[in-house]
Every structure is written in structure tokens, then in C-alpha cells.
Coordinates of C-alpha atoms in Angstrom, one line a residue:
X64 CA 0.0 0.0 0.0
X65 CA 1.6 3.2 -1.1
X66 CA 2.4 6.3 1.7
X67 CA 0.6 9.5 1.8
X68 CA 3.1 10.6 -0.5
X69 CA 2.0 8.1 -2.9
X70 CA 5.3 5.7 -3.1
X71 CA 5.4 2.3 -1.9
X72 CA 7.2 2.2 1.4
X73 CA 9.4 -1.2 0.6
X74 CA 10.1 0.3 -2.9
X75 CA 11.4 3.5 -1.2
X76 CA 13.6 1.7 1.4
X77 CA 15.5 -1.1 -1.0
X78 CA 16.0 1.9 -3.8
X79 CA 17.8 3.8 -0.6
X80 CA 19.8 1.2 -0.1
X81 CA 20.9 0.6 -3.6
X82 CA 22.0 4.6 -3.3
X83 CA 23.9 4.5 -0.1
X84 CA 26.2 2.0 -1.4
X85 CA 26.9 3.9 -4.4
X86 CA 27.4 7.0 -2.6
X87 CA 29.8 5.0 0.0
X88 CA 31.7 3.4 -3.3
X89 CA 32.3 6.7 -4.9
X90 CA 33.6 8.6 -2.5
X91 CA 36.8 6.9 -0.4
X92 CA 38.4 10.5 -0.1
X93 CA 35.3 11.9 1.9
X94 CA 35.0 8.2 3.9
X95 CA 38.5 8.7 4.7
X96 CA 38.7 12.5 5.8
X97 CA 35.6 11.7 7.9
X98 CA 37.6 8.9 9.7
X99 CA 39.7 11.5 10.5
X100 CA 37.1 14.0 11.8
X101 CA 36.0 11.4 14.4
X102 CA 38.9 11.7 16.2
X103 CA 38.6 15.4 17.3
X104 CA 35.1 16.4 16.0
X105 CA 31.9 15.6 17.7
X106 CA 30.0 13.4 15.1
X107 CA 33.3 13.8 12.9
X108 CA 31.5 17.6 11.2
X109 CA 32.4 21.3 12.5
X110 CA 28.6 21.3 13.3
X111 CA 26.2 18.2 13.9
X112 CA 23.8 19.1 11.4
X113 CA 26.3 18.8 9.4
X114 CA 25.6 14.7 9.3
X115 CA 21.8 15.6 8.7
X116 CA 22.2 14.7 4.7
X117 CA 21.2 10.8 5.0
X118 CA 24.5 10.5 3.5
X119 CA 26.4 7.4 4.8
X120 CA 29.3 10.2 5.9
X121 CA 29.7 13.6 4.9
X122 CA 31.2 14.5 1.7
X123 CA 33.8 17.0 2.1
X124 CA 34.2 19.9 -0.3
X125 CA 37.1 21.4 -1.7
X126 CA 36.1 23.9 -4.5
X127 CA 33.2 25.9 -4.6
X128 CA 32.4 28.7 -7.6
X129 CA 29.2 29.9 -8.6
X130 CA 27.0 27.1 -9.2
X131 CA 29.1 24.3 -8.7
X132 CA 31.2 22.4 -6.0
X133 CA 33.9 19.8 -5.7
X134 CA 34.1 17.4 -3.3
X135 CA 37.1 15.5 -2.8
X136 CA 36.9 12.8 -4.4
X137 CA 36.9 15.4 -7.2
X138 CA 33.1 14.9 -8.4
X139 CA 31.6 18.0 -9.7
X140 CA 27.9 19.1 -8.6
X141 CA 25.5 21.5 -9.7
X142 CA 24.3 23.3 -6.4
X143 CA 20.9 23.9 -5.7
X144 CA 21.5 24.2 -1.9
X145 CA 23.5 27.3 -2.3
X146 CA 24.6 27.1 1.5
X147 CA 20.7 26.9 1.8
X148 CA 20.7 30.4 1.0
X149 CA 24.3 31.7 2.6
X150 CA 25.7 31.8 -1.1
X151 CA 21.9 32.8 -2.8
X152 CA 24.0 34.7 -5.1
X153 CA 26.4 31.8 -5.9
X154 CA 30.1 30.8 -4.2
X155 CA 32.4 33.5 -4.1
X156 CA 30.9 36.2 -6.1
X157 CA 33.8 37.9 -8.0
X158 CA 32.9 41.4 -6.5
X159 CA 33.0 40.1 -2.9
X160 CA 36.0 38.0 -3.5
X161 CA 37.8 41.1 -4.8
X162 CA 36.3 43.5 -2.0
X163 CA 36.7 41.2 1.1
X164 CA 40.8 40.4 -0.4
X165 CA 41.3 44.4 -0.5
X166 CA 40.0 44.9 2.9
X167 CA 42.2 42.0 4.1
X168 CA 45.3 44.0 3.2
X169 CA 44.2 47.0 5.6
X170 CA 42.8 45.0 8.8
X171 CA 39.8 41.9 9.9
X172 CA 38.4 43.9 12.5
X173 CA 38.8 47.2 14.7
X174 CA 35.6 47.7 16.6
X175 CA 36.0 51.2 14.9
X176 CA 33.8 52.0 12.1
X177 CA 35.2 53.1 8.2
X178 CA 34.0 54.5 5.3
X179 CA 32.4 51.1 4.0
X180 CA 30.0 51.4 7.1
X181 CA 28.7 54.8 5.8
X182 CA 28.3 53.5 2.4
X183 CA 26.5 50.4 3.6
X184 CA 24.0 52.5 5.7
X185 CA 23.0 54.6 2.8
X186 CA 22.5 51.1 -0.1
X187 CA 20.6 49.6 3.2
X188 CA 18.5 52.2 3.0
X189 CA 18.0 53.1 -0.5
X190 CA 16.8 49.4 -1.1
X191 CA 14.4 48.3 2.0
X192 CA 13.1 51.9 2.5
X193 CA 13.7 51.6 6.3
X194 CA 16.4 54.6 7.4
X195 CA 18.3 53.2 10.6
X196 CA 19.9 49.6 10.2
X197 CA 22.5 47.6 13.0
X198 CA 24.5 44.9 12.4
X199 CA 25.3 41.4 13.3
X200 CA 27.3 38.1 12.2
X201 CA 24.0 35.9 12.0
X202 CA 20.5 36.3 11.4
X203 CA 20.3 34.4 14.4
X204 CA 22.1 37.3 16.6
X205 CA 20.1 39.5 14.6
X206 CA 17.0 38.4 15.7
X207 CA 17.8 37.6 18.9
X208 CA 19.0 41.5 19.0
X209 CA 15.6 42.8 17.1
X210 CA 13.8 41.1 20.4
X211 CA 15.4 42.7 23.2
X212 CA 15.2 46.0 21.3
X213 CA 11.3 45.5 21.1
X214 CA 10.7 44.4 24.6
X215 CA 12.9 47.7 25.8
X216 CA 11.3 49.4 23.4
X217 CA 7.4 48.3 24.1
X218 CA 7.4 47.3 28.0
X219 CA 6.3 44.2 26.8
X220 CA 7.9 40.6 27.2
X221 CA 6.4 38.4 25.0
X222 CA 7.2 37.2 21.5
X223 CA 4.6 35.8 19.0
X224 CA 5.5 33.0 16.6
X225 CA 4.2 30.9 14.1
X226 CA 4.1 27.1 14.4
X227 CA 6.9 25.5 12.9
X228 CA 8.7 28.8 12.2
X229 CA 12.4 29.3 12.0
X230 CA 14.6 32.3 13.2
X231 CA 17.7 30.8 13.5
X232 CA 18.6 29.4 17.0
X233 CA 17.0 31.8 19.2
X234 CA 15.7 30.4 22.3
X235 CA 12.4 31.8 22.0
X236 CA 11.1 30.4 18.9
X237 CA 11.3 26.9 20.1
X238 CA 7.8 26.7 21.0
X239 CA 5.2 24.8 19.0
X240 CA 1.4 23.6 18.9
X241 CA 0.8 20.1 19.9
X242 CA -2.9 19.4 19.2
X243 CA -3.3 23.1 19.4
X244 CA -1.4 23.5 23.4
X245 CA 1.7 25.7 23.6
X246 CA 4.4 23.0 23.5
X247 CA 8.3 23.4 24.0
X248 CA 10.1 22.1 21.3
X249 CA 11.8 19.0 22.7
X250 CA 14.8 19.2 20.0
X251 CA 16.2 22.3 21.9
X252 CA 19.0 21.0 24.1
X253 CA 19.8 22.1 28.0
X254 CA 17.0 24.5 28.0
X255 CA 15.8 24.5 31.7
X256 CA 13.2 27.2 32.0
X257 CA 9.8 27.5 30.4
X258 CA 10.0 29.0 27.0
X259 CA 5.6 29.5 27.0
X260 CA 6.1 31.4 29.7
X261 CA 7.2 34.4 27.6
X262 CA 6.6 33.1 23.8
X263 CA 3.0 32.5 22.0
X264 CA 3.1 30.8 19.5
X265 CA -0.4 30.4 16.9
X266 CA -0.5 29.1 13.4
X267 CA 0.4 31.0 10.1
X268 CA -2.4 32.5 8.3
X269 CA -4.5 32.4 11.4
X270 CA -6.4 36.1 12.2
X271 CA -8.1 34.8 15.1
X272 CA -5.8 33.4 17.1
X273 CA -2.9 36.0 16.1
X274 CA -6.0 38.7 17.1
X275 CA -7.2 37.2 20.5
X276 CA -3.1 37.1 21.4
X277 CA -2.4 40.4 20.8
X278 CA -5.8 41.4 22.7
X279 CA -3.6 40.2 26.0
X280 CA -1.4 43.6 25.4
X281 CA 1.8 42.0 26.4
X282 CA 2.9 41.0 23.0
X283 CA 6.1 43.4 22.3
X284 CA 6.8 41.9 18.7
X285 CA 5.2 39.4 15.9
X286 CA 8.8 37.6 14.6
X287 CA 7.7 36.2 11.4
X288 CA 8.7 35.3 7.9
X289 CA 6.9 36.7 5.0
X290 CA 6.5 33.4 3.7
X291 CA 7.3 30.5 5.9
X292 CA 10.2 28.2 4.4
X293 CA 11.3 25.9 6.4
X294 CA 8.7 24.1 7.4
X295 CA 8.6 23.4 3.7
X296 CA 6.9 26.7 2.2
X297 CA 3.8 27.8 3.7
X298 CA 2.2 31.0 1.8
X299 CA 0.4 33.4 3.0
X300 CA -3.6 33.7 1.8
X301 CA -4.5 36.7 -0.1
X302 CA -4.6 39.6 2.5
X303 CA -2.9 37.8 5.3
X304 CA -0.6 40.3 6.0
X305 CA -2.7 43.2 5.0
X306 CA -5.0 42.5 8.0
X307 CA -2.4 40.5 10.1
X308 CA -0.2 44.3 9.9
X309 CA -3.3 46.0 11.0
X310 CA -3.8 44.0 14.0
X311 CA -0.7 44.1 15.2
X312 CA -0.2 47.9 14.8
X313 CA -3.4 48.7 16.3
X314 CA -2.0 46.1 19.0
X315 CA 0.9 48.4 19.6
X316 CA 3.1 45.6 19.0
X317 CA 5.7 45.8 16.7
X318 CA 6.2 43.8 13.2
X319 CA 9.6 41.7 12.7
X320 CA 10.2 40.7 9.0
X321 CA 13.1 37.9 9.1
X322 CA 13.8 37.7 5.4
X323 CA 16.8 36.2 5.5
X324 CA 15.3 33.1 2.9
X325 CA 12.5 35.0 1.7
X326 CA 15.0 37.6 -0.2
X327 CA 14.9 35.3 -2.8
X328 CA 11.9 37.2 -4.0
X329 CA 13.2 40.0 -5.6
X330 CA 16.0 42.8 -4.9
X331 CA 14.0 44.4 -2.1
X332 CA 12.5 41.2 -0.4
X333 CA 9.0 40.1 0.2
X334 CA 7.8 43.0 2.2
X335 CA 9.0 45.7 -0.7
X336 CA 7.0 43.7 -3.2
X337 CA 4.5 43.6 -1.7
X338 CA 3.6 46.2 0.5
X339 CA 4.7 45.2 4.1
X340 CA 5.7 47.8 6.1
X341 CA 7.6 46.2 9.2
X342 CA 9.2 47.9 11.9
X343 CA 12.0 45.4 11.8
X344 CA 13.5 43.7 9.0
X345 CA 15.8 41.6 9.6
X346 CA 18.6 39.8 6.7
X347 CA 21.3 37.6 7.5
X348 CA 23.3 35.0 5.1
X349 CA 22.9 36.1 1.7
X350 CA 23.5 39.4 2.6
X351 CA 27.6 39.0 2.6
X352 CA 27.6 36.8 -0.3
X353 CA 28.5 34.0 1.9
X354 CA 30.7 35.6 4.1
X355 CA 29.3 35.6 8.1
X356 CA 27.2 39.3 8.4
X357 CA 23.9 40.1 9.0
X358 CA 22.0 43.2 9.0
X359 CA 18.3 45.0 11.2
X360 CA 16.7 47.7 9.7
X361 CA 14.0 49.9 11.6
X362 CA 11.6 52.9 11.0
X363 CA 12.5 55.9 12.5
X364 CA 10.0 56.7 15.4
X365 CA 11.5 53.2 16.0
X366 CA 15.3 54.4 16.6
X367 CA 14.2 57.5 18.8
X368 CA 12.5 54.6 21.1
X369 CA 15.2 52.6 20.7
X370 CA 17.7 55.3 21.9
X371 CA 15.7 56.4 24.8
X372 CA 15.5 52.8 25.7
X373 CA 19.2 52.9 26.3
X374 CA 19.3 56.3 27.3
X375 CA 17.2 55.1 30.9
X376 CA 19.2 51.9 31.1
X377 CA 22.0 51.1 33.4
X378 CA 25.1 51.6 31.7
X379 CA 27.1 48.3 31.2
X380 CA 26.6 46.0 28.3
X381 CA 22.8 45.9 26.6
X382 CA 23.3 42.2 25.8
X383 CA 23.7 43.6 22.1
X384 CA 26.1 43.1 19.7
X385 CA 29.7 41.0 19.8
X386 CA 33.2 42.1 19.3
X387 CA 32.8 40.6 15.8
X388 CA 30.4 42.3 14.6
X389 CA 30.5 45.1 11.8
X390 CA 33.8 43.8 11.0
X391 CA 36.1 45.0 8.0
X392 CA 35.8 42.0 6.2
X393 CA 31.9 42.1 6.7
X394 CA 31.2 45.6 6.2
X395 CA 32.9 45.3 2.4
X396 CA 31.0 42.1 2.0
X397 CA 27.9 43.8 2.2
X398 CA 28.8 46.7 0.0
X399 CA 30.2 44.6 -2.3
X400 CA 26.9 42.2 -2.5
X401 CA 24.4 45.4 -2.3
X402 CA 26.7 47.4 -5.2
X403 CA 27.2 44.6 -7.9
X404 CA 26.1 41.2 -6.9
X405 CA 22.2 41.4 -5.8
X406 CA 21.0 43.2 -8.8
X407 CA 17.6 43.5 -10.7
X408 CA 19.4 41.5 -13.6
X409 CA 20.9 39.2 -11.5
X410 CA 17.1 38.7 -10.2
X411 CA 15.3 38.4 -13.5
X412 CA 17.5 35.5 -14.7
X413 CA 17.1 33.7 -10.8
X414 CA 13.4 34.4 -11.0
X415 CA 12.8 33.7 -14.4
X416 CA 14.6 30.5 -14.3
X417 CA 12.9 29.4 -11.3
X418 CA 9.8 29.8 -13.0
X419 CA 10.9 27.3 -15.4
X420 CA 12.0 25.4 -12.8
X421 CA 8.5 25.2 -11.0
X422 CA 6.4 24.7 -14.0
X423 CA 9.0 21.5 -14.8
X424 CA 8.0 19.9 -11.5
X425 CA 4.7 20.1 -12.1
X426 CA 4.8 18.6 -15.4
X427 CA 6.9 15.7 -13.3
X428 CA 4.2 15.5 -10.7
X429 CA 1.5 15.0 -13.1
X430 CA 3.1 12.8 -15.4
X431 CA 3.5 10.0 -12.7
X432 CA 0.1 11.2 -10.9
X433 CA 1.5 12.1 -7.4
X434 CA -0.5 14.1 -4.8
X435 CA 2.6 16.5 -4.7
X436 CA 2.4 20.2 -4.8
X437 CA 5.0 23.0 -5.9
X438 CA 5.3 26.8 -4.8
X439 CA 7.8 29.1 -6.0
X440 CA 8.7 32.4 -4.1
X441 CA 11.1 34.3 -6.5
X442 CA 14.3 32.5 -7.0
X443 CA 13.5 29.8 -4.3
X444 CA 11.2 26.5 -5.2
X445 CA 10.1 23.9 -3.3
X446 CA 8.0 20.6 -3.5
X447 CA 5.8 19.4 -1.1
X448 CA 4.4 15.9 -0.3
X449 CA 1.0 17.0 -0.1
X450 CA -1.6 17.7 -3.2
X451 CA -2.4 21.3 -2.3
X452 CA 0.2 24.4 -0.9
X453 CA -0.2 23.9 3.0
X454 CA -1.9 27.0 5.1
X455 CA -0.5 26.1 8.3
X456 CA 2.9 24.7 9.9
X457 CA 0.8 21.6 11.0
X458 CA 0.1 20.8 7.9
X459 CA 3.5 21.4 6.4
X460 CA 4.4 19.1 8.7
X461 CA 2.2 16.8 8.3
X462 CA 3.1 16.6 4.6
X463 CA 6.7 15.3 5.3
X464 CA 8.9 12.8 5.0
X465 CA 11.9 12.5 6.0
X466 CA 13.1 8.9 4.6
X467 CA 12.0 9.6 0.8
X468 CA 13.5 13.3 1.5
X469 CA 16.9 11.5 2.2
X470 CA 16.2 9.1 -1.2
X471 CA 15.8 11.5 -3.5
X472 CA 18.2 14.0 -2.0
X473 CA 20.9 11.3 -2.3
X474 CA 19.9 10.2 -5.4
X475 CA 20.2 13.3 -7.1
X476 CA 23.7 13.9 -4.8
X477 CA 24.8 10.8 -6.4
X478 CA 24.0 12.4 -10.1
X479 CA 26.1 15.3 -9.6
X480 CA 23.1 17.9 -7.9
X481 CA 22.8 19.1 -4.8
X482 CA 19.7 20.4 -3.1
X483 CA 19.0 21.4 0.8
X484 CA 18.7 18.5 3.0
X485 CA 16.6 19.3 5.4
X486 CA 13.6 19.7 3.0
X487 CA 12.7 19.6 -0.8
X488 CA 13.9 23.5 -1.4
X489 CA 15.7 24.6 -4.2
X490 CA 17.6 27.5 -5.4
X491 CA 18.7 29.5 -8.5
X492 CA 21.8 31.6 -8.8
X493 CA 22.9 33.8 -10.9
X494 CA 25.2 31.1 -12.5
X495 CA 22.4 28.3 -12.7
X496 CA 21.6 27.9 -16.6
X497 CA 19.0 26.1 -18.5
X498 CA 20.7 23.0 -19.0
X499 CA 21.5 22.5 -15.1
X500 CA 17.9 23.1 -14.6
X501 CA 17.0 20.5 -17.0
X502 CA 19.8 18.4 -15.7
X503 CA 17.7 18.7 -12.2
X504 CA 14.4 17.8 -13.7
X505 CA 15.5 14.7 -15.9
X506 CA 17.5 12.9 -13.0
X507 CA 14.6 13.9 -10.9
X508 CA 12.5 12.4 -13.2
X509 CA 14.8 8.9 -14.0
X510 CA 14.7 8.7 -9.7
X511 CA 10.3 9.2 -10.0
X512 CA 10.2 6.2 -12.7
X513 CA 12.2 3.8 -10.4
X514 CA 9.7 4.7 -7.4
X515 CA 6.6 4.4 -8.7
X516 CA 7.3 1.8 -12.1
X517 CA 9.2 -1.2 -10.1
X518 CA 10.2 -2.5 -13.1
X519 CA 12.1 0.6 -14.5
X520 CA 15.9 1.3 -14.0

């Protein structure tokens, strides 16, 4: 009896098999070099996810341009990950390259601004329409940064998520519904005090709930994607955030855009195109073209709360910021990526090939008849195992899994492409042509033909 996704479970689980062993036979270099991790690195990676590819071991990279990688066993891949969105705009974008090796010559870091940081204000400006902006190495720190600005600037101490949301690896977000209750996320490790006790957390696309929480008046910020992603995509309905901004403002809460994956809409993000006027925005990877940065933009009544915040605190440190950040090497990153590399040309191809990208996986879906979806935001596509785009994290959820993500993740891997591996996003670059794409959807299509026609090979 076939899964909800509409493959037969034992067909699923012997054609994984068949594609471990290849992966483990053509790759002795990477087996090898993760022997050698073991020794010193907990679960032999720089970072446990790392081992969260259902690869047999990790395969280790040595070259990375554009919109390809080497590994080292010297097997070249088209890369649809992109760093899952740390290198949007490829690996290594020449202008970066160029900016961050200048800037190496004249110093890392200072703490001490330079002329780049002026610069970087003004493009930061000019493109999300928001005047004041602060800095950090991660989105992460960024949000995490964005949330004690609004409760110092509000009075209030509570945050307000949406189920099966991502911001990073900020302990607040880790709250999700369980059969509709509050629940803390048991994935988060060592956290020993009660995360509901200051998050609320509803479900995306919800006006009800998100209106009978911010009726409470302790809600000091709404942390939100535009569109979530990595849940697998979840859009919003038609007017969501028209009447979800509403209620919050008249709420006296304040609106956090994290658009760190949701950039890949169009040169000015999600909330540009479309009309959302945060009082945070929030960008962190792709910003640097791959190198660590991130950057938080607000509205100016915003920064004069902000500042008086400060002004009536004790002095000492606000908890804010790290020695690291705003470096040298990150402050020319950013100028670098906002002057030549994220660009309305370099959009139109990303976007435009996506959409090519999005209508071949529907064409795949239908041809073998499988209750799969697709939804495209900009540069960024994603299937789904699920017949209709989900409205709601639960149902994202729900739509999973995990095993036939790993199968045709590796399958693919073994082919030569790369997508994400936590879920079935892909990405366009500016270096991703037509005949990658097409390389994408064949081998995608050759691994469909051996799940649901035994027979074929």
C-alpha cells in the first residue's frame, strides 16, 4: 500500500539502499577524511547538522564557484542548496572576493567603524526603504538582538511566533502547537526554564488566534517570515498580512520581517513587493555573499524609542552586539553584494529561471500522478508531499517525509546535484543555466520512474 506521498514504502527503502552503497563506493576520499574527523570532532563535522544529509558520511568539499562544487573525491555538482541560501547569489561572487581580499590587506576587524559602514547604511537604506539599520554576524544574533530592542522598546515581554517557524537558533522560537497547546520544542537541548512562559506561538495564516493574542497587550513583537520556508513553504492567503499588519499595529506591537530566505523574492524582499511595512526587517546569510554578516533595519520613530531605551538603562553591556560584529571583512561584503552582486538582472534570470523550474515539477508531478504540490517564491522552489500548498505549519508538517527526503536527495547527490537536505527546497543563482535546470528535472524524473514503475531502472 503506497504512503501518503504516494510511493510504496518497501520500494522506497531497498532503492535507498541501492544509493547509499553507491554514494559510499564513490567517494573513499570523503569516507577517509571523515575517519579522521571522528577523532577530534563531535559526530566527525564542525557542526552536527552537518551529518543531517542521510548520506552514509559527509562528503567533504574542496572547490566551490558559482553554481558548482567539488568534493574531494573530485566529483563536480550543480548546487541547488547554495549554502541553503548563505551563497543565494552563488560561491564567491567575484565582486565580494575582490572587496573582502582588498580589505584583508588594511585590517579583519577594529571595533572602529570606516567609510564602508557609511556607504552600507545609505544602499541599506535606498533598497528596504527603512532609514536606521544595525549589524550582526547571523540572522540568528540579529534576531535575537531585534527582540530585546522591542521588549525595551514596548514594556512588553512576549514574542509571538508561528508554528513550525524558523529564526535561526534563538531560544524563544522553540515553542510549537501540539494538538493546538503551547508545547516546547523538545529538540532544543539544555534549555531548563519555560519558553511559554514568555513566547505564543499560533498558526500562520490564522487572524483569530494572532487577534485574540495580541488582545492580552503583552505581545512586544510578531517575529515572522513573510513566507514561511522551512517548514517546507507555507504561503500566506491573499490579504494575510494586509490584516495581520493592521492588527498588530493597532495592538501596539511591533512587526519583525526575518527575510533572510525570503529575499529570494526579488532585490528588495518580500515585504518591498508587496507592501509590508515592518518595523523590523531583519537579513542575515545572503547578505555577505556567503561571508558571516547580518544586518536589522527599523523605522525611525522606532530608533528614537530605541535610543531612549538605552538612554534610561544602566550603563554596562545591553546584551547587544559582539566584538565581531560590523567587522572590516563584513562591512565590504555587504557593500560589495548590495553594489554589484544582488542586482535587478541578476534577479530576473534567478526568477525567471525558477519559474521554469516550477512549472517542470509540475509537469513531473502529473506525469506519474502524485499528490505532490509546488510553490515558488522568487528565486526559491520547493515541493511538497502534499496535493495542495499547506496553510498552516501543521500541515506542512504533516506533509513530510523524512526517509523519501533522504532518497531523492541522495539520489540526485549521487547524479552530480545538490539540493537542501533538510527539506525539498531549491535555489537559482545567478550562474544556474538552463541546461543544469534541465539536468535537475531529468535525474529527478529517472529517480520518480524507479519509485513508482518497479520494473524501470
Amino acid at each position: 500500500m503506497a504512503h501518503h506521498t504516494g510511493i510504496h514504502p518497501a520500494r522506497q527503502t531497498a532503492l535507498l539502499e541501492r544509493e547509499r552503497k553507491r554514494y559510499a563506493a564513490a567517494r573513499p576520499r570523503s569516507q577517509a577524511l571523515a575517519q579522521r574527523a571522528n577523532a577530534h570532532l563531535l559526530y566527525g563535522v564542525p557542526l552536527h547538522w552537518m551529518t543531517d544529509w542521510g548520506t552514509p558520511f559527509p562528503l567533504f568539499v574542496e572547490h566551490a564557484k558559482g553554481a558548482r562544487f567539488r568534493d574531494a573525491d573530485g566529483h563536480e555538482y550543480v548546487d541547488f542548496c547554495l549554502g541553503d541560501t548563505g551563497a543565494m547569489f552563488g560561491h564567491a561572487p567575484e565582486a565580494v572576493a575582490a572587496a573582502v581580499t582588498r580589505q584583508a590587506a588594511h585590517g579583519f576587524t577594529t571595533m572602529l567603524p570606516g567609510e564602508d559602514a557609511a556607504r552600507v547604511g545609505e544602499l541599506l537604506a535606498e533598497r528596504f526603504g527603512l532609514p536606521y539599520w544595525q549589524f550582526a554576524m547571523t540572522a540568528t544574533d540579529a534576531n535575537r538582538f531585534v527582540i530585546r530592542w522591542a521588549r525595551a522598546a514596548t514594556g512588553r515581554s512576549k514574542v509571538l511566533v508561528f508554528n513550525g517557524c524558523y529564526h535561526g537558533t534563538v531560544d524563544d522560537v522553540f515553542v510549537d502547537l501540539i494538538n493546538g497547546v503551547p508545547t516546547q520544542r523538545k529538540s532544543l537541548l539544555g534549555q531548563v526554564y519555560d519558553l511559554t512562559e514568555h513566547t505564543v506561538v499560533i498558526e500562520f495564516n490564522d487572524l483569530t488566534a494572532l487577534k485574540a493574542a495580541l488582545a492580552q497587550a503583552d505581545i512586544a513583537c510578531v517575529l515572522a517570515e513573510p513566507v514561511m520556508t522551512n517548514i517546507g513553504m507555507v504561503l500566506p492567503q491573499p490579504d494575510f498580512w494586509t490584516e495581520a499588519s493592521s492588527l498588530i499595529r493597532a495592538a501596539g506591537a511591533l512587526l519583525v520581517c526575518d527575510e533572510t530566505h525570503t529575499i529570494s523574492t526579488g532585490p528588495s524582499g518580500y515585504a518591498k513587493a508587496y507592501g509590508l511595512e515592518p518595523d523590523f526587517f531583519v537579513l542575515g546569510k545572503p547578505i555577505g555573499g556567503g561571508v558571516p554578516c547580518a544586518v536589522y533595519g527599523f523605522t525611525a520613530q522606532l530608533a528614537q524609542r530605541m535610543q531612549a531605551a538605552k538612554s534610561a538603562a544602566a550603563p554596562g553591556h545591553s546584551g547587544i552586539g559582539t566584538t565581531l560584529t560590523a567587522n572590516a571583512l563584513a562591512m565590504a561584503a555587504i557593500r560589495a553584494t548590495l553594489e554589484n552582486v544582488m542586482t535587478d538582472a541578476a534577479y530576473a534570470h534567478m526568477v525567471g529561471l525558477a519559474q521554469h523550474l516550477a512549472k517542470g515539477l509540475r509537469d513531473l508531478v502529473g506525469q506519474y500522478g502524485l499528490p505532490w504540490c509546488v510553490s515558488q517564491v522568487g528565486a526559491r522552489t520547493e515541493f511538497q508531499f502534499c496535493p495542495h500548498p499547506p496553510q498552516t505549519g501543521t500541515e506542512a508538517a504533516a506533509a513530510m517525509d523524512h526517509s523519501l527526503e533522504h532518497l531523492l536527495h541522495l539520489y540526485l547527490l549521487n547524479r552530480g546535484i545538490l539540493i537542501t537536505p533538510f527539506h525539498n527546497m531549491l535555489l537559482i543563482c545567478p550562474e544556474t543555466t538552463v541546461q543544469d535546470v534541465e539536468k535537475l528535472l531529468t535525474t529527478l524524473g529517472q529517480a520518480l520512474r524507479e519509485l513508482t514503475q518497479p520494473d524501470s531502472k
